[in-house]
PDB file of C-alpha atoms in Angstrom:
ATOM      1  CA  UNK W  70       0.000   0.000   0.000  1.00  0.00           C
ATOM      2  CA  UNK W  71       1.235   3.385  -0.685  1.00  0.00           C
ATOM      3  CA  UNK W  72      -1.043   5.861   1.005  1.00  0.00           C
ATOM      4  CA  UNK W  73      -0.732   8.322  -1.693  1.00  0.00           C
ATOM      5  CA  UNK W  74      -2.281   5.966  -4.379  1.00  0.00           C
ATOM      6  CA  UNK W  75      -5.748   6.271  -5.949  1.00  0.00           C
ATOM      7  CA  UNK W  76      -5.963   2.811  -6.602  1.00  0.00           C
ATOM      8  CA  UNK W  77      -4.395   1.745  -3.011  1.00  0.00           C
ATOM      9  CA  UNK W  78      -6.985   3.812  -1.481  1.00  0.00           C
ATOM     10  CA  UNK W  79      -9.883   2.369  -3.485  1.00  0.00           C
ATOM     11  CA  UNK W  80      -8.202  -1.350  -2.761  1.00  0.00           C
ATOM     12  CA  UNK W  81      -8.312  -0.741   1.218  1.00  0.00           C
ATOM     13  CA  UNK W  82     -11.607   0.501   1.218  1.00  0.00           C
ATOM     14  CA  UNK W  83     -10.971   4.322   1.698  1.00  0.00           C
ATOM     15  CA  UNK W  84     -12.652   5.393  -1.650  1.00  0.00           C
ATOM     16  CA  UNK W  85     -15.814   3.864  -2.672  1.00  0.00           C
ATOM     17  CA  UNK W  86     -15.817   1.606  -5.645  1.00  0.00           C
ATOM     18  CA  UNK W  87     -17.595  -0.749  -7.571  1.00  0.00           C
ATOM     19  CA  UNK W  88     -15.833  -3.707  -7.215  1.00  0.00           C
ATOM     20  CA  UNK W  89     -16.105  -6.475  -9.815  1.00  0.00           C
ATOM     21  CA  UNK W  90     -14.117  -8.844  -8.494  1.00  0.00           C
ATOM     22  CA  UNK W  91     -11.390  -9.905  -5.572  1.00  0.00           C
ATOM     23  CA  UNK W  92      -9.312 -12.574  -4.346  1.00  0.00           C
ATOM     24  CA  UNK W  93      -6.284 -12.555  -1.963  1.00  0.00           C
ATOM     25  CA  UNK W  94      -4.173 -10.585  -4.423  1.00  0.00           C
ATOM     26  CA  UNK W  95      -6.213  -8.744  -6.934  1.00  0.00           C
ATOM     27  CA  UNK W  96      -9.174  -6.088  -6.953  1.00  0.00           C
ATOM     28  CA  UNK W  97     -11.166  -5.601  -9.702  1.00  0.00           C
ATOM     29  CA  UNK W  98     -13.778  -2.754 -10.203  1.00  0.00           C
ATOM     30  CA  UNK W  99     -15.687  -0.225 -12.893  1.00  0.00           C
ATOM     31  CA  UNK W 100     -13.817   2.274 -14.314  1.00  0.00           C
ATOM     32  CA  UNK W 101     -15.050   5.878 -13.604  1.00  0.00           C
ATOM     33  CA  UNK W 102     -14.368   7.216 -17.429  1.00  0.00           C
ATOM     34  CA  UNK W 103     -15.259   4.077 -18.796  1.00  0.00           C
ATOM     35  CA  UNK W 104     -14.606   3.426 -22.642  1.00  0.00           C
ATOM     36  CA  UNK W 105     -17.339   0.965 -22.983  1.00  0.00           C
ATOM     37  CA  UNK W 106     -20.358  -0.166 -20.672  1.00  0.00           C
ATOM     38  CA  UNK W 107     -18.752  -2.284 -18.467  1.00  0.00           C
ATOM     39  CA  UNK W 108     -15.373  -1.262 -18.871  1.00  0.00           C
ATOM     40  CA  UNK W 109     -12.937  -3.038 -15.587  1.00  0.00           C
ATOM     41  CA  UNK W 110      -9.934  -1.960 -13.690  1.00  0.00           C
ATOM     42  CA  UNK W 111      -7.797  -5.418 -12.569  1.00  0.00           C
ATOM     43  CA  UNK W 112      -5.528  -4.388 -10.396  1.00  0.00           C
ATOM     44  CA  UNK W 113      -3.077  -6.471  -8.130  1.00  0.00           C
ATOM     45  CA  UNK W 114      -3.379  -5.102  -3.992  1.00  0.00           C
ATOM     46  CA  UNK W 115      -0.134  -5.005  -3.802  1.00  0.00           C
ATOM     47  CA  UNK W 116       1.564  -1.708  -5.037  1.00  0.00           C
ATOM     48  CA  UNK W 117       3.421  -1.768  -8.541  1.00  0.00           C
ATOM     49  CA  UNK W 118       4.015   1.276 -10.362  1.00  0.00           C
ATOM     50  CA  UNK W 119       4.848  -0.172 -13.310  1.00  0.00           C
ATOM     51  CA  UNK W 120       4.281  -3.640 -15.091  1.00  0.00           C
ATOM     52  CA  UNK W 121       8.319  -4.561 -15.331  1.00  0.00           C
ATOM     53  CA  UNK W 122       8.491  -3.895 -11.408  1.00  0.00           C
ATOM     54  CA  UNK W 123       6.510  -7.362 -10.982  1.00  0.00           C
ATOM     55  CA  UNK W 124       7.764 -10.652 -10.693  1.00  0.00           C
ATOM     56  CA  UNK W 125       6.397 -13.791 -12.522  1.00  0.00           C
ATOM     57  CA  UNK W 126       3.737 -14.870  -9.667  1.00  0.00           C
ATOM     58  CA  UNK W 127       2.089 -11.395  -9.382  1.00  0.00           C
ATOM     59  CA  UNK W 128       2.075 -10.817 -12.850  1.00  0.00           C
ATOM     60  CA  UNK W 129       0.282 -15.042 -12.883  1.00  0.00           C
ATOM     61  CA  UNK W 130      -2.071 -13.691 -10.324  1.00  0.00           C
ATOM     62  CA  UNK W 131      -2.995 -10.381 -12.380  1.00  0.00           C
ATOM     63  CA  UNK W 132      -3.343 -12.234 -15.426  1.00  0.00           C
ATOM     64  CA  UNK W 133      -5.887 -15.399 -14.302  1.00  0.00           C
ATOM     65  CA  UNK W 134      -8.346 -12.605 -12.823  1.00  0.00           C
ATOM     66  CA  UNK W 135      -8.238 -10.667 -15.616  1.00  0.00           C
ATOM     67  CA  UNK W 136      -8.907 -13.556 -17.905  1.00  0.00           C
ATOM     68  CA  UNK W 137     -11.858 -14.354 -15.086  1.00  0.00           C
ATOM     69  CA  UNK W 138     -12.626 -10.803 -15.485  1.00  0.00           C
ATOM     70  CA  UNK W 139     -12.458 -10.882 -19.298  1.00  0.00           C
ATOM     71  CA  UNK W 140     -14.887 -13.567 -19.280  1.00  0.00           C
ATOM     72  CA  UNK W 141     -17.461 -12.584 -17.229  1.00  0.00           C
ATOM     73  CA  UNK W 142     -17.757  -8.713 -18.408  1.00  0.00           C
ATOM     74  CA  UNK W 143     -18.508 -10.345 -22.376  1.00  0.00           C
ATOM     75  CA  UNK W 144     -21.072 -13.105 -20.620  1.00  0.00           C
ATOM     76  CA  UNK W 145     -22.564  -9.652 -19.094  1.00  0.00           C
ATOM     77  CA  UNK W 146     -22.688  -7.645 -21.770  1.00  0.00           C
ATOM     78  CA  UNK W 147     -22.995  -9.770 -24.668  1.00  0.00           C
ATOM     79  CA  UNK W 148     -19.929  -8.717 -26.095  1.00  0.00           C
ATOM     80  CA  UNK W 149     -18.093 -10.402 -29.557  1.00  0.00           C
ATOM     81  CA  UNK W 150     -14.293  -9.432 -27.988  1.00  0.00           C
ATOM     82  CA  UNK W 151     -12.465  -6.930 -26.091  1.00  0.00           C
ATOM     83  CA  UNK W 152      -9.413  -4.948 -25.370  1.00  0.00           C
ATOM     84  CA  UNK W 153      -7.243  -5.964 -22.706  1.00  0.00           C
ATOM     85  CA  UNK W 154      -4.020  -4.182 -21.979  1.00  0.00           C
ATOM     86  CA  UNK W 155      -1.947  -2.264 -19.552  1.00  0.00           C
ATOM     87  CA  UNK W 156      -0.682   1.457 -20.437  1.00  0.00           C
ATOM     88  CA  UNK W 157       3.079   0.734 -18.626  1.00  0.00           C
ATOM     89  CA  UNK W 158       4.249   4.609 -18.218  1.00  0.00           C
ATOM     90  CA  UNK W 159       2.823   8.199 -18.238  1.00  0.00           C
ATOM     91  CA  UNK W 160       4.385   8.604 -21.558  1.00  0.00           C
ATOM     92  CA  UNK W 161       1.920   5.287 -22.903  1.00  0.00           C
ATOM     93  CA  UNK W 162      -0.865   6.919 -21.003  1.00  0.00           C
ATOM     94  CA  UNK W 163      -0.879   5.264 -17.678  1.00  0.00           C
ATOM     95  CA  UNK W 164      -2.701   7.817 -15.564  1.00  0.00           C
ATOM     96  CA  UNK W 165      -2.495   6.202 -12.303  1.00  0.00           C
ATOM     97  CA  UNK W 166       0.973   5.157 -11.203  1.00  0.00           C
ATOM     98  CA  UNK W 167      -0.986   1.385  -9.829  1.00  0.00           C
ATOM     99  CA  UNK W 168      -0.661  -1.307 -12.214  1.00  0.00           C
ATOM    100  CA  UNK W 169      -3.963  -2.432 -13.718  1.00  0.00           C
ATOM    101  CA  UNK W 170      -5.392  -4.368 -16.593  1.00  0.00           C
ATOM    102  CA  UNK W 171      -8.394  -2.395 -18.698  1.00  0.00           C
ATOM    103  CA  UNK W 172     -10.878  -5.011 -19.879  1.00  0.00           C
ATOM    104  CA  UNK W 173     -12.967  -3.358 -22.069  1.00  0.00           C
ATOM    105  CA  UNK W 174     -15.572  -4.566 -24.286  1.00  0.00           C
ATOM    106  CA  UNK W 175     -16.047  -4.464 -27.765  1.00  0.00           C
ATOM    107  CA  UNK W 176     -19.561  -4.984 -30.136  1.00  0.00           C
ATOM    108  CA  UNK W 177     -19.403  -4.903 -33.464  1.00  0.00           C
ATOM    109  CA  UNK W 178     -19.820  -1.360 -35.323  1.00  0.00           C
ATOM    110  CA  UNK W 179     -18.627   0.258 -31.610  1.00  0.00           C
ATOM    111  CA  UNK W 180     -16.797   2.707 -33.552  1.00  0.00           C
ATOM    112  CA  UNK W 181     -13.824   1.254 -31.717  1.00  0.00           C
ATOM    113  CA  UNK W 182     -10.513   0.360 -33.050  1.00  0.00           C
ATOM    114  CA  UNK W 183      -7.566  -2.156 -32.234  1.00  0.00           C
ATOM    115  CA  UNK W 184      -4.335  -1.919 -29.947  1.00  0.00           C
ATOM    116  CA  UNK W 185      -2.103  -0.507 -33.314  1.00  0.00           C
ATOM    117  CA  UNK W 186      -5.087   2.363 -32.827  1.00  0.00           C
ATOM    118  CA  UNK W 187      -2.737   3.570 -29.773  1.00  0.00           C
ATOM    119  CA  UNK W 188       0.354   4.516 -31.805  1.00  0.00           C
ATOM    120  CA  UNK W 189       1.530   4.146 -35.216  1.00  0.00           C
ATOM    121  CA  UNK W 190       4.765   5.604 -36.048  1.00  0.00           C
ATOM    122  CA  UNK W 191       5.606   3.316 -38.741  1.00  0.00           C
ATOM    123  CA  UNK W 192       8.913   2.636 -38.316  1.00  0.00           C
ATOM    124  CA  UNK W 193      11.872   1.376 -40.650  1.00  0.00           C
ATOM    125  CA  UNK W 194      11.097  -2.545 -41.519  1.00  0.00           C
ATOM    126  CA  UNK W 195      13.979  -3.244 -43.291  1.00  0.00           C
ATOM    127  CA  UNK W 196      16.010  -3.623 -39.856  1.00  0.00           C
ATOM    128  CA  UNK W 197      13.993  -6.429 -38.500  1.00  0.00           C
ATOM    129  CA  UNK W 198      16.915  -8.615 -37.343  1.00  0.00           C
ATOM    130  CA  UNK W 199      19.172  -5.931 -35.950  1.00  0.00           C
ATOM    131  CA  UNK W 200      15.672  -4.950 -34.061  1.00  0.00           C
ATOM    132  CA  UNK W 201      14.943  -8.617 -32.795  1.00  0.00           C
ATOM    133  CA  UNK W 202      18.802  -9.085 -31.604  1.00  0.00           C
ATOM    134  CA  UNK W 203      18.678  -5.879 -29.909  1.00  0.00           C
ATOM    135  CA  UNK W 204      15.800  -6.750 -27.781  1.00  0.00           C
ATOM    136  CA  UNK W 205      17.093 -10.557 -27.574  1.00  0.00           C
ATOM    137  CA  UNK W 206      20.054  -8.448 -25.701  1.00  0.00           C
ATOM    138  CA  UNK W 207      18.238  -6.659 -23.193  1.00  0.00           C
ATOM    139  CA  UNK W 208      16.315 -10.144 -21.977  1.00  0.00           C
TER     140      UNK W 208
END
């Protein structure tokens, strides 16, 4: 918990919500500005500000509720898909320094697009395997 933190303070109880879901290491709940009816926050109790800060168990734990989470909001809403990601960074539009997983769903003719909707740049293709070795690197 980091007292400072929206989401820690909607996790402990301090600012209502409308929770969706919870287990021992996730909370799950309605997004205030929500993209689409029914649009859920899935985030993990304990305090991450970014998604590379985790280690493999808590990022296993975040995952299997949001594919719970996933689930249930299309049974609810009769949904044909949905977005599910993580903006990792203020610069990738992560508002809220709290991990969390948006699950948002998606009907045909929404007016919605895809993930590639978030940035395009188009960058230089020719370089694939200087690209691929340079991230091989980092790992």
């Amino acid at each position: 918990m980091t007292e400072n933190c929206l989401f820690c303070r909607i996790i402990s109880g301090e600012i209502p919500s409308h929770r969706i879901y919870e287990d021992d290491a996730v909370y799950a709940f309605l997004d205030v500005y929500p993209a689409s009816e029914g649009h859920t926050l899935v985030a993990p109790k304990k305090h991450f500000s970014n998604f590379t800060d985790m280690n493999a168990e808590d990022v296993a734990l975040l995952f299997e509720a949001a594919r719970k989470v996933t689930a249930a909001v299309e049974k609810a809403f009769s949904a044909e898909g949905s977005n599910i990601g993580i903006n990792n960074g203020e610069v990738a539009g992560q508002e809220v320094p709290h991990v969390h997983v948006h699950v948002i769903p998606r009907k045909k003719g929404d007016g919605g697009r895809g993930i590639k909707s978030i940035v395009w740049t188009e960058p230089d293709t020719t370089n694939l395997k200087e690209v691929a070795e340079k991230i091989r690197k980092a790992l």
